[in-house]
CSV table of C-alpha atoms in Angstrom, one decimal:
chain,number,residue,atom,x,y,z
A,23,UNK,CA,9.3,46.6,-95.9
A,24,UNK,CA,9.7,49.9,-97.8
A,25,UNK,CA,11.7,52.2,-96.6
A,26,UNK,CA,8.4,55.1,-95.7
A,27,UNK,CA,10.1,58.2,-97.3
A,28,UNK,CA,9.7,62.6,-96.7
A,29,UNK,CA,8.8,64.9,-98.0
A,30,UNK,CA,10.8,68.2,-97.6
A,31,UNK,CA,7.7,70.0,-100.0
A,32,UNK,CA,5.1,68.8,-98.7
A,33,UNK,CA,3.9,70.6,-94.3
A,34,UNK,CA,3.5,67.8,-92.2
A,35,UNK,CA,1.5,68.9,-89.0
A,36,UNK,CA,4.7,67.0,-86.7
A,37,UNK,CA,7.6,69.3,-88.0
A,38,UNK,CA,5.1,72.0,-88.4
A,39,UNK,CA,4.6,71.7,-84.6
A,40,UNK,CA,8.1,71.4,-84.2
A,41,UNK,CA,8.7,74.4,-85.6
A,42,UNK,CA,5.9,76.8,-83.6
A,43,UNK,CA,7.8,74.8,-80.5
A,44,UNK,CA,11.3,76.3,-81.6
A,45,UNK,CA,12.9,72.7,-83.1
A,46,UNK,CA,15.2,72.9,-85.8
A,47,UNK,CA,14.1,69.4,-87.3
A,48,UNK,CA,11.9,70.4,-89.6
A,49,UNK,CA,11.9,72.0,-93.5
A,50,UNK,CA,11.0,75.6,-95.5
A,51,UNK,CA,7.4,74.1,-96.5
A,52,UNK,CA,7.0,73.2,-92.3
A,53,UNK,CA,8.1,76.7,-91.7
A,54,UNK,CA,5.8,79.2,-94.1
A,55,UNK,CA,2.8,76.8,-92.8
A,56,UNK,CA,3.9,77.6,-89.1
A,57,UNK,CA,4.7,81.0,-90.3
A,58,UNK,CA,1.0,82.0,-92.3
A,59,UNK,CA,-0.7,79.4,-88.8
A,60,UNK,CA,0.7,82.5,-86.2
A,61,UNK,CA,0.0,85.4,-88.5
A,62,UNK,CA,-3.5,84.0,-89.1
A,63,UNK,CA,-3.9,83.5,-85.2
A,64,UNK,CA,-0.8,84.3,-83.0
A,65,UNK,CA,-2.4,81.4,-80.3
A,66,UNK,CA,-1.3,78.8,-81.7
A,67,UNK,CA,2.2,79.6,-80.1
A,68,UNK,CA,1.1,79.8,-76.6
A,69,UNK,CA,-1.5,76.1,-77.7
A,70,UNK,CA,2.3,75.0,-79.0
A,71,UNK,CA,3.7,75.6,-75.5
A,72,UNK,CA,1.0,75.1,-73.2
A,73,UNK,CA,-0.5,70.9,-74.3
A,74,UNK,CA,3.2,70.9,-74.0
A,75,UNK,CA,3.0,71.4,-70.1
A,76,UNK,CA,-0.1,69.4,-70.5
A,77,UNK,CA,1.5,66.4,-71.5
A,78,UNK,CA,3.5,66.6,-68.4
A,79,UNK,CA,1.0,67.8,-66.0
A,80,UNK,CA,-0.9,64.4,-67.1
A,81,UNK,CA,1.8,61.8,-66.9
A,82,UNK,CA,3.1,63.4,-63.7
A,83,UNK,CA,-0.3,62.9,-62.4
A,84,UNK,CA,-1.1,59.2,-64.2
A,85,UNK,CA,3.0,58.7,-62.3
A,86,UNK,CA,2.6,59.7,-59.6
A,87,UNK,CA,-1.2,59.5,-58.0
A,88,UNK,CA,-2.9,57.0,-60.0
A,89,UNK,CA,0.3,54.6,-60.2
A,90,UNK,CA,0.4,53.4,-63.9
A,91,UNK,CA,3.6,52.1,-64.7
A,92,UNK,CA,2.2,51.5,-68.8
A,93,UNK,CA,1.8,54.4,-71.2
A,94,UNK,CA,0.7,53.6,-75.0
A,95,UNK,CA,1.9,57.4,-76.9
A,96,UNK,CA,-0.2,57.8,-80.3
A,97,UNK,CA,0.5,60.3,-81.9
A,98,UNK,CA,3.8,60.8,-80.8
A,99,UNK,CA,5.3,63.7,-82.6
A,100,UNK,CA,9.2,64.8,-83.1
A,101,UNK,CA,11.1,64.4,-80.1
A,102,UNK,CA,11.9,67.4,-78.0
A,103,UNK,CA,11.9,68.4,-73.6
A,104,UNK,CA,9.6,65.9,-71.8
A,105,UNK,CA,9.0,63.2,-73.4
A,106,UNK,CA,6.6,61.2,-72.1
A,107,UNK,CA,9.1,58.7,-71.3
A,108,UNK,CA,11.7,61.5,-69.7
A,109,UNK,CA,8.6,63.0,-67.5
A,110,UNK,CA,7.4,59.6,-66.1
A,111,UNK,CA,10.7,57.9,-65.5
A,112,UNK,CA,11.7,60.3,-63.6
A,113,UNK,CA,8.9,59.7,-60.9
A,114,UNK,CA,9.4,55.8,-62.0
A,115,UNK,CA,11.8,54.6,-63.3
A,116,UNK,CA,10.4,51.2,-64.8
A,117,UNK,CA,8.4,52.9,-66.6
A,118,UNK,CA,7.3,51.4,-69.9
A,119,UNK,CA,6.3,53.4,-72.6
A,120,UNK,CA,5.9,52.9,-76.2
A,121,UNK,CA,5.5,55.4,-78.9
A,122,UNK,CA,3.5,56.1,-81.8
A,123,UNK,CA,4.3,58.1,-85.2
A,124,UNK,CA,3.1,57.6,-88.9
A,125,UNK,CA,5.8,60.3,-89.8
A,126,UNK,CA,9.3,58.7,-91.6
A,127,UNK,CA,10.7,62.3,-90.1
A,128,UNK,CA,9.6,61.2,-87.3
A,129,UNK,CA,10.6,57.3,-87.3
A,130,UNK,CA,14.3,58.8,-88.3
A,131,UNK,CA,15.4,60.3,-85.1
A,132,UNK,CA,12.9,57.4,-82.9
A,133,UNK,CA,16.6,56.6,-80.8
A,134,UNK,CA,16.1,60.3,-79.7
A,135,UNK,CA,12.6,58.1,-78.2
A,136,UNK,CA,13.9,55.7,-77.1
A,137,UNK,CA,16.7,56.4,-74.2
A,138,UNK,CA,15.3,55.0,-71.1
A,139,UNK,CA,15.8,54.5,-67.9
A,140,UNK,CA,18.0,50.7,-67.5
A,141,UNK,CA,14.5,49.7,-65.1
A,142,UNK,CA,12.1,50.3,-67.8
A,143,UNK,CA,12.2,50.1,-71.2
A,144,UNK,CA,10.9,52.1,-74.8
A,145,UNK,CA,9.7,51.0,-77.7
A,146,UNK,CA,9.2,52.9,-81.2
A,147,UNK,CA,5.8,51.7,-83.9
A,148,UNK,CA,6.2,53.8,-87.5
A,149,UNK,CA,2.4,53.1,-87.4
A,150,UNK,CA,-1.1,55.4,-87.9
A,151,UNK,CA,-3.7,56.3,-85.6
A,152,UNK,CA,-6.1,54.8,-88.3
A,153,UNK,CA,-4.8,50.9,-87.5
A,154,UNK,CA,-5.7,50.6,-84.0
A,155,UNK,CA,-5.4,46.6,-84.7
A,156,UNK,CA,-1.3,46.4,-85.7
A,157,UNK,CA,-0.8,50.0,-83.3
A,158,UNK,CA,-2.2,47.8,-80.3
A,159,UNK,CA,-0.3,43.3,-81.4
A,160,UNK,CA,3.6,45.4,-81.7
A,161,UNK,CA,2.6,47.4,-78.6
A,162,UNK,CA,2.6,43.6,-76.8
A,163,UNK,CA,6.7,43.8,-77.5
A,164,UNK,CA,6.8,46.1,-74.0
A,165,UNK,CA,3.9,47.1,-73.2
A,166,UNK,CA,1.6,43.7,-70.8
A,167,UNK,CA,-2.0,44.3,-71.6
A,168,UNK,CA,-3.2,42.9,-68.0
A,169,UNK,CA,-2.0,45.7,-65.8
A,170,UNK,CA,-3.2,49.5,-66.5
A,171,UNK,CA,-2.2,51.5,-69.9
A,172,UNK,CA,-2.7,55.4,-70.3
A,173,UNK,CA,-2.7,55.7,-73.5
A,174,UNK,CA,-2.2,59.3,-75.0
A,175,UNK,CA,-3.5,61.2,-77.8
A,176,UNK,CA,-1.7,64.4,-78.0
A,177,UNK,CA,-3.7,66.4,-80.5
A,178,UNK,CA,-3.6,64.3,-82.7
A,179,UNK,CA,-7.3,63.0,-83.4
A,180,UNK,CA,-8.4,66.2,-85.0
A,181,UNK,CA,-6.3,64.6,-87.7
A,182,UNK,CA,-9.5,62.0,-88.6
A,183,UNK,CA,-12.0,64.2,-90.1
A,184,UNK,CA,-14.8,61.9,-89.3
A,185,UNK,CA,-16.1,61.7,-86.9
A,186,UNK,CA,-17.8,58.1,-86.5
A,187,UNK,CA,-14.1,57.0,-87.9
A,188,UNK,CA,-12.0,59.3,-84.8
A,189,UNK,CA,-14.2,57.7,-82.2
A,190,UNK,CA,-14.3,54.0,-83.6
A,191,UNK,CA,-10.7,54.3,-83.8
A,192,UNK,CA,-10.7,55.7,-80.1
A,193,UNK,CA,-13.2,53.3,-78.7
A,194,UNK,CA,-10.9,50.0,-79.8
A,195,UNK,CA,-8.0,51.2,-78.4
A,196,UNK,CA,-9.8,51.5,-75.1
A,197,UNK,CA,-11.0,48.4,-75.8
A,198,UNK,CA,-8.0,47.1,-75.2
A,199,UNK,CA,-7.2,48.1,-72.8
A,200,UNK,CA,-7.3,46.4,-69.0
A,201,UNK,CA,-9.8,48.3,-66.2
A,202,UNK,CA,-8.0,50.6,-64.6
A,203,UNK,CA,-6.6,51.9,-67.1
A,204,UNK,CA,-6.6,55.4,-68.8
A,205,UNK,CA,-6.8,57.9,-70.8
A,206,UNK,CA,-5.1,61.5,-71.9
A,207,UNK,CA,-6.2,63.6,-74.7
A,208,UNK,CA,-6.5,66.2,-76.8
A,209,UNK,CA,-7.7,68.5,-79.0
A,210,UNK,CA,-8.6,71.6,-80.7
A,211,UNK,CA,-11.4,73.4,-80.5
A,212,UNK,CA,-13.2,76.6,-82.0
A,213,UNK,CA,-14.6,76.8,-79.1
A,214,UNK,CA,-12.2,79.8,-77.8
A,215,UNK,CA,-11.5,82.3,-80.8
A,216,UNK,CA,-13.9,80.8,-83.9
A,217,UNK,CA,-13.2,82.5,-87.0
A,218,UNK,CA,-9.5,83.3,-86.0
A,219,UNK,CA,-9.7,79.4,-85.7
A,220,UNK,CA,-11.1,78.0,-88.7
A,221,UNK,CA,-9.7,80.6,-90.9
A,222,UNK,CA,-6.1,79.5,-89.4
A,223,UNK,CA,-7.7,75.5,-89.9
A,224,UNK,CA,-8.7,76.1,-93.7
A,225,UNK,CA,-5.5,78.0,-94.4
A,226,UNK,CA,-4.0,74.9,-93.2
A,227,UNK,CA,-5.8,72.5,-94.8
A,228,UNK,CA,-5.9,74.1,-98.0
A,229,UNK,CA,-1.5,73.7,-98.2
A,230,UNK,CA,-0.9,70.6,-100.0
A,231,UNK,CA,-0.2,69.2,-96.0
A,232,UNK,CA,-0.7,64.9,-95.8
A,233,UNK,CA,-3.3,66.0,-93.0
A,234,UNK,CA,-6.5,68.3,-93.4
A,235,UNK,CA,-7.6,68.6,-90.0
A,236,UNK,CA,-11.2,69.5,-87.8
A,237,UNK,CA,-11.8,71.5,-85.2
A,238,UNK,CA,-14.5,69.8,-82.9
A,239,UNK,CA,-16.7,71.0,-80.3
A,240,UNK,CA,-16.2,70.3,-76.9
A,241,UNK,CA,-19.4,68.5,-77.2
A,242,UNK,CA,-18.0,66.1,-80.1
A,243,UNK,CA,-14.9,66.2,-77.4
A,244,UNK,CA,-16.2,64.0,-74.9
A,245,UNK,CA,-18.4,61.8,-77.2
A,246,UNK,CA,-14.1,60.2,-76.7
A,247,UNK,CA,-14.4,59.4,-73.3
A,248,UNK,CA,-17.8,57.7,-73.1
A,249,UNK,CA,-17.7,54.9,-71.1
A,250,UNK,CA,-14.6,56.7,-68.9
A,251,UNK,CA,-15.0,57.8,-65.3
A,252,UNK,CA,-13.9,61.1,-65.9
A,253,UNK,CA,-10.8,62.5,-63.6
A,254,UNK,CA,-11.5,65.9,-61.9
A,255,UNK,CA,-11.4,68.5,-63.5
A,256,UNK,CA,-12.9,66.8,-65.9
A,257,UNK,CA,-12.6,68.1,-69.9
A,258,UNK,CA,-11.8,71.7,-69.3
A,259,UNK,CA,-9.7,74.0,-71.7
A,260,UNK,CA,-5.7,73.2,-71.2
A,261,UNK,CA,-4.8,75.5,-68.9
A,262,UNK,CA,-7.7,74.6,-66.6
A,263,UNK,CA,-6.2,70.9,-66.2
A,264,UNK,CA,-5.0,71.6,-62.6
A,265,UNK,CA,-2.6,73.6,-63.8
A,266,UNK,CA,0.5,74.0,-60.9
A,267,UNK,CA,0.2,78.4,-60.1
A,268,UNK,CA,-3.7,79.2,-61.1
A,269,UNK,CA,-2.7,82.8,-60.4
A,270,UNK,CA,0.5,82.0,-63.8
A,271,UNK,CA,-2.8,80.8,-66.1
A,272,UNK,CA,-3.3,83.3,-69.2
A,273,UNK,CA,-6.1,83.5,-71.7
A,274,UNK,CA,-7.6,80.9,-72.7
A,275,UNK,CA,-6.2,78.7,-75.8
A,276,UNK,CA,-7.9,76.2,-78.2
A,277,UNK,CA,-8.0,73.0,-76.9
A,278,UNK,CA,-9.4,71.3,-74.3
A,279,UNK,CA,-7.8,68.7,-72.6
A,280,UNK,CA,-9.0,66.0,-70.2
A,281,UNK,CA,-8.5,62.4,-68.6
A,282,UNK,CA,-10.6,59.8,-68.3
A,283,UNK,CA,-10.3,56.2,-65.7
A,284,UNK,CA,-11.2,52.6,-67.7
A,285,UNK,CA,-13.6,51.1,-64.7
């Protein structure tokens, strides 16, 4: 198997996101793309922060209220604070987490994602969301597919522009999960900032990026949850999914989030 290569001259979504979040694991090309996005749409920095807070709230709900002890986090991105296993294992040290990403820089830093509590387990799969069968096969090394699993798709489906392909991939992953499992997802939309979000996405896609992206309508995002039972409050703007301090939520951002339970 050839070692995946890192091209520092081409911006990559995981590294750009890392830069916007204030991380250090990025290159000048990623910084330039991030700066252009934030100049065109300053709210993108807040979306980055709010999406991380949503992940924290979603994992906390899944562990503490839904009783989930297994997580399949696809499109993990670069390690940062409060990764899925850290949030989950605070409440349930025995939780088992499998991370999946195809960025070779994430692979290079994967050991930072494998600092599991001794009572639990962490694994990392270098694979693309477009290859769900490989993900499922390798996830079986760590996860028990006879027990509920939370599938985490945080800001990754927008990098599969074709709707039917994206819906089909998520359907394939969800179909492999047992009853009582969950899908937790957030995705980019343009219903809040409209043309400014569209222009920022167009700029991103015109750059020599390895991952063109698309914004979907709320109705399209809802299609990822077809056949699942919505968890209250349903599919909502990301800051409104069970905010910890509702009075402190600020202006909305172009991200919608939700969790669905597989019957």
